Coordinates of C-alpha atoms and ligand atoms in Angstrom, one line a residue:
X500 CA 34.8 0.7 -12.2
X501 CA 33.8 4.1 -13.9
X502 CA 32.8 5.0 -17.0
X503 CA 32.5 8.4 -19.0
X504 CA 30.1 9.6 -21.5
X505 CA 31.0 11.4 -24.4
X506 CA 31.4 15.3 -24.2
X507 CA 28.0 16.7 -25.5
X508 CA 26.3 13.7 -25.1
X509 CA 23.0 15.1 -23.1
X510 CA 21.8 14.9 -20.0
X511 CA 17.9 15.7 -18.2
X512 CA 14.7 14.3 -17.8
X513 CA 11.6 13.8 -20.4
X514 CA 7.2 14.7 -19.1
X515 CA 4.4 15.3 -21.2
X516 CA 2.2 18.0 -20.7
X517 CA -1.2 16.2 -19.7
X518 CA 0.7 14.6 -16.8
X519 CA 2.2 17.8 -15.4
X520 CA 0.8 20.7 -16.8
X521 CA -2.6 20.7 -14.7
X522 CA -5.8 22.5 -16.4
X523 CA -6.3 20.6 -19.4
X524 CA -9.3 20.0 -21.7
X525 CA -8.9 17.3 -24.1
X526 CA -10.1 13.8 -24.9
X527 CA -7.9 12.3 -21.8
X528 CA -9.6 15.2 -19.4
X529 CA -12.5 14.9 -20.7
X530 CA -12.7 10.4 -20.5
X531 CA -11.1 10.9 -16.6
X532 CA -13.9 13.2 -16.1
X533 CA -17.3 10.9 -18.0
X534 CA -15.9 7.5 -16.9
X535 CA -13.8 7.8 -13.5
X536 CA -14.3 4.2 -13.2
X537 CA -11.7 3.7 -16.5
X538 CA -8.6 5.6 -13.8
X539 CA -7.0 2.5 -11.4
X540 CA -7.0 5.4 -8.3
X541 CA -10.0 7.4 -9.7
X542 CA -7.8 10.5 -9.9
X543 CA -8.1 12.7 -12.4
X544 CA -5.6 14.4 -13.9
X545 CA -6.7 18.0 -12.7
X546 CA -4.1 20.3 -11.6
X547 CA -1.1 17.5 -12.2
X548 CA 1.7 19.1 -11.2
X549 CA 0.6 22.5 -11.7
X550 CA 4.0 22.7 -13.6
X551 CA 1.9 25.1 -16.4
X552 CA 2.8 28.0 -13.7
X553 CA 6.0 27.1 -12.2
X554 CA 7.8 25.7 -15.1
X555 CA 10.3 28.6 -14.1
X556 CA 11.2 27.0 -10.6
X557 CA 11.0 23.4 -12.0
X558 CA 13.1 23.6 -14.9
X559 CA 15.8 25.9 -12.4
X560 CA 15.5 23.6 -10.0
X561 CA 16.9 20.5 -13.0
X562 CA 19.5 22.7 -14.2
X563 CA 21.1 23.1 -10.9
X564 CA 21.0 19.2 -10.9
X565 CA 23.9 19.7 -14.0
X566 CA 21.0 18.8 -16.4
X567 CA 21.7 20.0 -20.0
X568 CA 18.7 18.5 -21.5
X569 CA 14.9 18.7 -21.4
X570 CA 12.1 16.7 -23.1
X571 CA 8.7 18.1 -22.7
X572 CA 5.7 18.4 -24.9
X573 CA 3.0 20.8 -26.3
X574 CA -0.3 20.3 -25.6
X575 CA -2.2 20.8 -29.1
X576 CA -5.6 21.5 -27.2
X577 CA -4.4 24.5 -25.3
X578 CA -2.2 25.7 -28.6
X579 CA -5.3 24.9 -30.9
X580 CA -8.7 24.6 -28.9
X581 CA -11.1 24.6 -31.4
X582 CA -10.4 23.7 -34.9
X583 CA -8.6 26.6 -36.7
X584 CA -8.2 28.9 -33.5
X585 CA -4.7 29.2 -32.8
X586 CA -4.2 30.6 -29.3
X587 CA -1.5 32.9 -29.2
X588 CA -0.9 33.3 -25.3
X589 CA -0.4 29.2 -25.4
X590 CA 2.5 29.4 -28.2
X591 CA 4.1 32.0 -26.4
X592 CA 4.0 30.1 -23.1
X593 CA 5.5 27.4 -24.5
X594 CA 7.9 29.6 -26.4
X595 CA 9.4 30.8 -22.7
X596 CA 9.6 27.4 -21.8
X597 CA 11.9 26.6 -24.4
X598 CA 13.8 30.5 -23.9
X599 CA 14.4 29.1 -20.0
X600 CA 16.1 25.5 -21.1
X601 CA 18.1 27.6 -23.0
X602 CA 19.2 30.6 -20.5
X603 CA 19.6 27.5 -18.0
X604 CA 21.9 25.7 -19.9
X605 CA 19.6 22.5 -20.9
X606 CA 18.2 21.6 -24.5
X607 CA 14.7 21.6 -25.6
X608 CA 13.6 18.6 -26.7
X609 CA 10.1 19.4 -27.9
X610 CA 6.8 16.4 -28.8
X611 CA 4.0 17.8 -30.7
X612 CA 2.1 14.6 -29.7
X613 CA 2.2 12.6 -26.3
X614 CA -1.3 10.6 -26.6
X615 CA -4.1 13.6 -26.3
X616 CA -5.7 14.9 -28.5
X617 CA -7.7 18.1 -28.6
X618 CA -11.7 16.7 -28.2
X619 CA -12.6 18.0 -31.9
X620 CA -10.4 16.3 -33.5
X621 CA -11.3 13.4 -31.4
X622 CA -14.5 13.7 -32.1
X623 CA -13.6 13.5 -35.6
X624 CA -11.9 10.2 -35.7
X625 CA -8.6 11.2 -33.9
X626 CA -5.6 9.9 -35.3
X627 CA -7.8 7.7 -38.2
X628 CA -9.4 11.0 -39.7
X629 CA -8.3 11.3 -43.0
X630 CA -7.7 14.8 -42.7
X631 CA -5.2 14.3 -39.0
X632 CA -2.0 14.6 -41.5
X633 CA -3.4 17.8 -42.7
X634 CA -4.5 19.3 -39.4
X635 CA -1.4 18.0 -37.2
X636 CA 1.1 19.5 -40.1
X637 CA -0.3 22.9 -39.9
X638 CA -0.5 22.6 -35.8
X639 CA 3.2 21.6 -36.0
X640 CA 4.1 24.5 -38.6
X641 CA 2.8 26.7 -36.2
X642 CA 4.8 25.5 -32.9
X643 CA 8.1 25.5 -35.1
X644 CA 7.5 29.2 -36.1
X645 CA 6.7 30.0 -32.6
X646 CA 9.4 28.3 -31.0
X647 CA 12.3 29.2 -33.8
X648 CA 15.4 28.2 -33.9
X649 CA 15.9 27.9 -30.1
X650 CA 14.7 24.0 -30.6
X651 CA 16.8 21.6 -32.8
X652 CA 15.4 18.4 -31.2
X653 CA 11.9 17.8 -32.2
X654 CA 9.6 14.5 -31.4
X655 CA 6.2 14.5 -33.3
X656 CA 4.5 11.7 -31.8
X657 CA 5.2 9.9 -28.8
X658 CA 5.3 6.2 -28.5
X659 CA 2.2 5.3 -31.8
X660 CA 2.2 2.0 -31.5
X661 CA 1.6 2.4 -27.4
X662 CA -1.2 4.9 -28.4
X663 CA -2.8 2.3 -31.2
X664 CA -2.6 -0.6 -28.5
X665 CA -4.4 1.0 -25.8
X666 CA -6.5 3.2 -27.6
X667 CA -7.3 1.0 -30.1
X668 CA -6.3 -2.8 -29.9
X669 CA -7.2 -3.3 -25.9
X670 CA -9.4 0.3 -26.3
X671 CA -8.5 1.2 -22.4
X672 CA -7.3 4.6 -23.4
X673 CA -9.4 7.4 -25.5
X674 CA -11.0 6.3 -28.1
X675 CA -11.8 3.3 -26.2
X676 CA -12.1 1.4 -29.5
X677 CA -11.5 -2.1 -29.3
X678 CA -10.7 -3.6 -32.6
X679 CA -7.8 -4.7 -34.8
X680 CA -9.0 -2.9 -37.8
X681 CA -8.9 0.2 -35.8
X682 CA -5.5 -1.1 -34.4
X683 CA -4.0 -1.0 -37.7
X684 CA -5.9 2.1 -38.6
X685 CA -4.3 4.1 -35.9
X686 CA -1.0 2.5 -36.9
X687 CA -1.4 3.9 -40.4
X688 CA -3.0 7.1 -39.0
X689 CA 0.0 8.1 -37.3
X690 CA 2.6 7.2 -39.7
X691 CA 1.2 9.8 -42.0
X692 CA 0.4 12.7 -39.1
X693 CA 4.0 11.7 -38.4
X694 CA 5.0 12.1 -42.4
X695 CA 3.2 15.3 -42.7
X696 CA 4.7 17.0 -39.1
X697 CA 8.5 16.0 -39.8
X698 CA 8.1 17.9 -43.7
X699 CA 5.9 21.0 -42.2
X700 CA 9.0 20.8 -39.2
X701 CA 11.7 21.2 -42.2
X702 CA 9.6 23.4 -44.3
X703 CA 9.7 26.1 -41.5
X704 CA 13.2 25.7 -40.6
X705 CA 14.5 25.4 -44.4
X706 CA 12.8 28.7 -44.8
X707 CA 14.2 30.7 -42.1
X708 CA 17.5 28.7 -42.2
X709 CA 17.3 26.8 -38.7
X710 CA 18.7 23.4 -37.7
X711 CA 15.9 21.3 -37.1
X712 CA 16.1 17.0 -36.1
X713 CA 12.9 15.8 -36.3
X714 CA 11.9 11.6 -35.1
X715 CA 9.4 10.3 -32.9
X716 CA 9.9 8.8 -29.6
X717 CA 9.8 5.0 -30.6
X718 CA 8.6 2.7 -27.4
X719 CA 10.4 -0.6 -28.0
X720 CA 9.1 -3.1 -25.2
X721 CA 11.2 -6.2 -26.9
X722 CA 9.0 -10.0 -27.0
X723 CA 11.5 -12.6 -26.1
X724 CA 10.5 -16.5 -25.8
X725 CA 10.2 -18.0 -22.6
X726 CA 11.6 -20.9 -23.6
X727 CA 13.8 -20.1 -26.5
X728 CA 14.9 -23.4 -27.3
X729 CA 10.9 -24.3 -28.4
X730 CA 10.6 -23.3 -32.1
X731 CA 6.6 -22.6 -31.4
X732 CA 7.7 -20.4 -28.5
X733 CA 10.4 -18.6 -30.6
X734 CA 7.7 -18.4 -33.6
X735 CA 5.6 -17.0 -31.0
X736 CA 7.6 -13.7 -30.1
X737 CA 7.7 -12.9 -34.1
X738 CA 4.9 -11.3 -35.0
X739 CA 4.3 -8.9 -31.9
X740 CA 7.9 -7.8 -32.1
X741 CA 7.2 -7.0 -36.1
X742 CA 4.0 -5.1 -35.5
X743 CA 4.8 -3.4 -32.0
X744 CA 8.9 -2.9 -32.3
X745 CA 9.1 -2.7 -35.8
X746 CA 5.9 -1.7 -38.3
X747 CA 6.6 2.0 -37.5
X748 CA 10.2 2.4 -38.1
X749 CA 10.4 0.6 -41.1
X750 CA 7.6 2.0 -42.5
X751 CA 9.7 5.8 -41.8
X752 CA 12.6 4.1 -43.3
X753 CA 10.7 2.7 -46.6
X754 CA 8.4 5.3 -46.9
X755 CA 5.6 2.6 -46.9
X756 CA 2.4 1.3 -45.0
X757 CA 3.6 -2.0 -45.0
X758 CA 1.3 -5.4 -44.3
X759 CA -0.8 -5.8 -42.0
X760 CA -1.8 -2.0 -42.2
X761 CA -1.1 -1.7 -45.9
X762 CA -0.2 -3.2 -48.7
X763 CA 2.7 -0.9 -49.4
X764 CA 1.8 1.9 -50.6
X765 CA 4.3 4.8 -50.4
X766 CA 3.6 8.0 -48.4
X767 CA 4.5 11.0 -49.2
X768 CA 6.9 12.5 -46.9
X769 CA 7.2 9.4 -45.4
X770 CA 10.4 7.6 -46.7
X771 CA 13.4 9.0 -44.4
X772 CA 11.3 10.7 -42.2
X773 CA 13.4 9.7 -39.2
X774 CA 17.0 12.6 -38.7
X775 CA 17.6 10.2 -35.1
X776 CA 15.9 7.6 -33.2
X777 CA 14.0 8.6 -30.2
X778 CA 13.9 5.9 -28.1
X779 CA 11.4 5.0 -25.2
X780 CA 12.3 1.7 -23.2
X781 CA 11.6 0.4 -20.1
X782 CA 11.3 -3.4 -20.0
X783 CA 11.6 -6.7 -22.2
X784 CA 9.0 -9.3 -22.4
X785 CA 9.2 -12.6 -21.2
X786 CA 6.5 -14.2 -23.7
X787 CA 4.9 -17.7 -24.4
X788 CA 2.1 -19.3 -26.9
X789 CA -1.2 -18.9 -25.4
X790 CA -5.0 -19.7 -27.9
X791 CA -6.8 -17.8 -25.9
X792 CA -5.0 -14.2 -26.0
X793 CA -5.6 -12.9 -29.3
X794 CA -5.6 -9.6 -28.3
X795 CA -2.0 -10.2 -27.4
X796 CA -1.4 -11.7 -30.6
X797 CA -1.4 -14.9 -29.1
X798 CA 1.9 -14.0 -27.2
X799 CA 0.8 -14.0 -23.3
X800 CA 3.1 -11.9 -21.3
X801 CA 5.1 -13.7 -17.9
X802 CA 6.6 -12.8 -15.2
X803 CA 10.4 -14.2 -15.2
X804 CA 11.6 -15.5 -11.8
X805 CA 15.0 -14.2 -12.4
X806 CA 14.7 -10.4 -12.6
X807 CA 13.6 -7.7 -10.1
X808 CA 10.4 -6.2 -10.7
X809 CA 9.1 -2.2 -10.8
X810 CA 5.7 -1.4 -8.6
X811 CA 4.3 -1.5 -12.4
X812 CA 5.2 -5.0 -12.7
X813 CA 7.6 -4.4 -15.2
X814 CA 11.0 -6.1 -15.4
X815 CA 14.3 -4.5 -14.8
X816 CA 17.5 -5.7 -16.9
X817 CA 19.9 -2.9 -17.5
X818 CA 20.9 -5.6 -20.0
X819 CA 17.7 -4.6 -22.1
X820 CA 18.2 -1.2 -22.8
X821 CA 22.1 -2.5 -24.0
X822 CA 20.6 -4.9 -26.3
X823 CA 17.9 -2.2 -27.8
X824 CA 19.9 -0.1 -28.7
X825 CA 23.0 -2.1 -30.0
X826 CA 19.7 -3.5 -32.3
X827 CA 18.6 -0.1 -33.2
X828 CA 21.8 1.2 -33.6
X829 CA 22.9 -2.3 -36.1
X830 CA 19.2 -2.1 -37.9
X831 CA 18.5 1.3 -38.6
X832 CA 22.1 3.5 -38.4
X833 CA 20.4 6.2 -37.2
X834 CA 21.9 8.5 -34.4
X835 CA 19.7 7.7 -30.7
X836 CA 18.6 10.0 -28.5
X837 CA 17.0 8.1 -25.4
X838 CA 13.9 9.8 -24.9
X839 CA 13.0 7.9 -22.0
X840 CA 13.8 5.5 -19.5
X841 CA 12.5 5.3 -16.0
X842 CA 11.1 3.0 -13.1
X843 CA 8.1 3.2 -11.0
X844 CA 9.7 2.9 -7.7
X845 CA 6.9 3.6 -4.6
X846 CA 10.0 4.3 -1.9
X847 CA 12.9 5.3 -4.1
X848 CA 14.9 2.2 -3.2
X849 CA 15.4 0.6 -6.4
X850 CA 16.3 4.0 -8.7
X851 CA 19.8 4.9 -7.6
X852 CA 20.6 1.7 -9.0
X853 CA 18.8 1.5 -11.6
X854 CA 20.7 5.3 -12.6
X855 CA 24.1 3.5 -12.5
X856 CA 22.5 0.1 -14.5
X857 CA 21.2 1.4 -17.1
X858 CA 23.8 4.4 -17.6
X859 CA 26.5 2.1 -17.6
X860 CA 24.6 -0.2 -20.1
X861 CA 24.8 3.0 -22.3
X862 CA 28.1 3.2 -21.8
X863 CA 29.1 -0.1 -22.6
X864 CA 26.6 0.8 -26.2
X865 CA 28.6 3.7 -27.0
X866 CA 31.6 1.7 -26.5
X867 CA 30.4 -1.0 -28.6
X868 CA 29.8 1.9 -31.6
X869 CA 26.5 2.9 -31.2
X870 CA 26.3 6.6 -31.8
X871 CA 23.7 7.8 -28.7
X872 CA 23.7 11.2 -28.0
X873 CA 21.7 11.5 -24.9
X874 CA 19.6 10.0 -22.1
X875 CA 16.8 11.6 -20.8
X876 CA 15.3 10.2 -17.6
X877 CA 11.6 9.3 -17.5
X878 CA 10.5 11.8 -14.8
X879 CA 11.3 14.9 -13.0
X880 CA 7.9 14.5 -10.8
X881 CA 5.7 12.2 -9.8
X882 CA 2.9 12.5 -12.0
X883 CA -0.6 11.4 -13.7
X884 CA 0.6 8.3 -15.2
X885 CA -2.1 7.9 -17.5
X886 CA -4.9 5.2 -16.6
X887 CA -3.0 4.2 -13.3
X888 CA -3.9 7.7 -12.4
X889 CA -1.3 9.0 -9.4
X890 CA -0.3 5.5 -8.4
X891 CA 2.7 5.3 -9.9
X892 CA 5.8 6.7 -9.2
X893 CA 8.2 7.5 -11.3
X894 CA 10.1 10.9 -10.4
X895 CA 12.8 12.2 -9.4
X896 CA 10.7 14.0 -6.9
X897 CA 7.9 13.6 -5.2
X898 CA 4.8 15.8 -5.3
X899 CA 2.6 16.0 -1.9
X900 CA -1.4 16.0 -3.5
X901 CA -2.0 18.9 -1.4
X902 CA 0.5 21.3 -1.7
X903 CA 1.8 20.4 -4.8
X904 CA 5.6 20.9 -2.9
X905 CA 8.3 19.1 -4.3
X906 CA 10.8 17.0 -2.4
X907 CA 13.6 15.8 -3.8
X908 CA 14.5 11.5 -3.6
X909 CA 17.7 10.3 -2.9
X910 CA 18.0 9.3 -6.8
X911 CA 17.7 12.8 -7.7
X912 CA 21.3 13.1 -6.2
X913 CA 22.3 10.1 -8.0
X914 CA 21.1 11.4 -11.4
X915 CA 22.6 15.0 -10.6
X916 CA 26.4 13.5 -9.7
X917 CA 26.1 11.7 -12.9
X918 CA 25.3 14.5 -15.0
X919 CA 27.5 16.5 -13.5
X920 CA 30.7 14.5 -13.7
X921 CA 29.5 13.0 -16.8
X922 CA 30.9 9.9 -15.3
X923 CA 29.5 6.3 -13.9
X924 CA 30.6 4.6 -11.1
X925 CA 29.2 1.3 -10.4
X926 CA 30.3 1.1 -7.5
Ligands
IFM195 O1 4.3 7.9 -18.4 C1 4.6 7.3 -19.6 C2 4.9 8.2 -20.7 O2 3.8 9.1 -20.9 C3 5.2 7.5 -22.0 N1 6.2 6.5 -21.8 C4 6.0 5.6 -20.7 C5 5.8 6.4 -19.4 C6 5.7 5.4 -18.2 O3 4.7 4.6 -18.4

């Protein structure tokens, strides 16, 4: 059986600059480089992919693969060093990156935020300074004059609640800051940077008379009982799906810091704050009632029998990424981009399937009336993959550590026939 996507709808793959750009010097360079110990492989980011100088050959090399999309991010350190100091050279770079989607064919899909920081403001209180709104508004202003009208697609922050969990709750990822109040700080934090971005966004575009859709990229990582039939189990699942799924849309939809991090008090800026839903998922969660894992709000994570697992450990169910966003689309009515989806594959073997899966699960979504307008594939290259260093795998192509040459999977082909017939074939 095959199945079509809608004309338009687009097509490419998503990366963040830490992981590919090589040559950074923020608060994720900077903890690699002070505490080696906190990377699984040791690595440190470094070069990455080098992809800073040859984003000219990369991003040909995806539009000859029929993609007509690409999600990448700016990275504020290199665009904003030191407090105040705007780099020019950086904006302009950036600026070219988004003038070669264009001549190629794909659509920029630009993040202003995907979990560094530069180290001042880090060493200011990072996303829980009072003044982040402020600073990440007037960074964001800038990278929307820069970039002009060429970008319509714009994510501020990527995945908050993944950055206020590992940063904060389990405090594995800079700031290393273990606690809930600083949890639900960071929560807050980055519901208003997000607030003040998406108005400076549309203040720049009203003013030259640009298009601009501005959202985050929303990680949705759904808690579901083992043992649904157990009320304690079910009760179990409710309060991490509310905080980790949940507390940041609806506070973009109500305009409020809702309980726990608040006790609703309105934001400016904040209320409507979201022109499409950028979603992130990967996995569900299999979850049951443990006392002793409070840091997982007492909802302790298992592994299901039933369903094949990535080389993260993660689960794979096509079926997931169908049920998020029929949810998404029911709960919120707002237009969905999917900003990522991916699996860490060591040998290539399970991602051609995983292409037709989970494409097909969007298919059958659009079919059921969700209005998704694209799916952009979690990565082009193997890359730093945050505190698991290079161990994971996750392109489209691999990246030898020496040369830095890049050699194409099998998937890639898989991914290119789709996006170039527009069409999924199961078999
Ligand atoms: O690599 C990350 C990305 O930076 C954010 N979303 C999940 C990906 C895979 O873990």
């Amino acid at each position: 059986m095959s199945r079509s996507l809608p004309d338009n709808f687009l097509l490419g793959c998503a990366s963040a600059a830490h992981q590919v750009e090589g040559g950074l010097d923020n608060d994720w360079s900077r903890m690699e480089r002070e505490q080696p110990e906190r990377i699984r492989d040791r690595s440190v980011s470094g070069i990455a992919c080098d992809h800073y100088t040859r984003y000219r050959e990369d991003l040909a090399t995806l539009a000859a693969m029929h993609h007509t999309a690409h999600r990448f991010s700016i990275e504020w350190s290199r665009v904003e060093p030191r407090e105040g100091v705007f780099v020019r050279e950086a904006l302009l770079h950036y600026r070219d990156v988004v003038r070669t989607c264009r001549a190629l064919g794909m659509e920029p899909i630009v993040t202003l935020q995907h979990f560094t920081l530069p180290v001042w403001l880090a060493d200011r209180g990072g996303v829980r300074c009072a003044d982040a709104p402020r600073l990440f508004a007037r960074f964001a202003a800038a990278c929307a004059e820069a970039l002009g009208e060429d970008v319509q697609w714009w994510v501020t922050i990527n995945e908050p609640s993944v950055l206020a969990v590992f940063g904060y709750l389990y405090g594995d990822w800079p700031p290393l800051q273990p606690s809930i109040r600083g949890f639900l700080g960071a929560l807050g934090g980055t519901a208003r940077m997000h607030a003040a971005a998406y108005r400076a966004v549309h203040q720049v575009a009203r003013a030259h008379g640009w298009a601009a859709r501005v959202s985050v990229a929303h990680h949705e990582r759904p808690m579901r009982p083992l043992s649904p039939r157990s009320r304690v189990q079910r009760a179990v699942a409710v309060l991490p799906n509310a905080i980790f799924n949940r507390w940041f849309l609806r506070a973009c939809t109500t305009g409020r810091l809702l309980p726990p991090v608040g006790r609703g008090q309105k934001i400016a800026a904040l209320r409507g704050s979201l022109d499409y839903l950028g979603l992130n998922y990967y996995s569900e969660q299999r979850v049951r009632f443990n006392a002793r894992r409070p840091r997982e709000l007492f909802a302790e994570p298992v592994v299901p029998s039933d369903l094949p697992l990535s080389s993260f450990g993660w689960t794979i169910d096509a079926g997931g990424l169908r049920r998020a966003v029929e949810t998404l689309w029911r709960q919120f009515g707002l237009p969905i981009v999917i900003t990522e989806n991916g699996v860490a594959d060591e040998g290539d073997e399970l991602r051609p399937r995983f292409f037709v899966d989970h494409l097909s699960a969007v298919c059958e979504a659009i079919e059921a009336g969700a209005d998704v307008r694209g799916y952009l594939h979690w990565t082009a290259m193997d890359n730093f993959e945050w505190a698991e260093g290079y161990s994971k795998r996750f392109g489209l192509f691999s990246v030898d550590r020496e040369t830095l040459e890049r050699t194409p999977k099998p998937s890639a082909a898989v991914f290119a026939e789709i996006c170039g017939t527009r069409t999924v074939a199961s078999a």
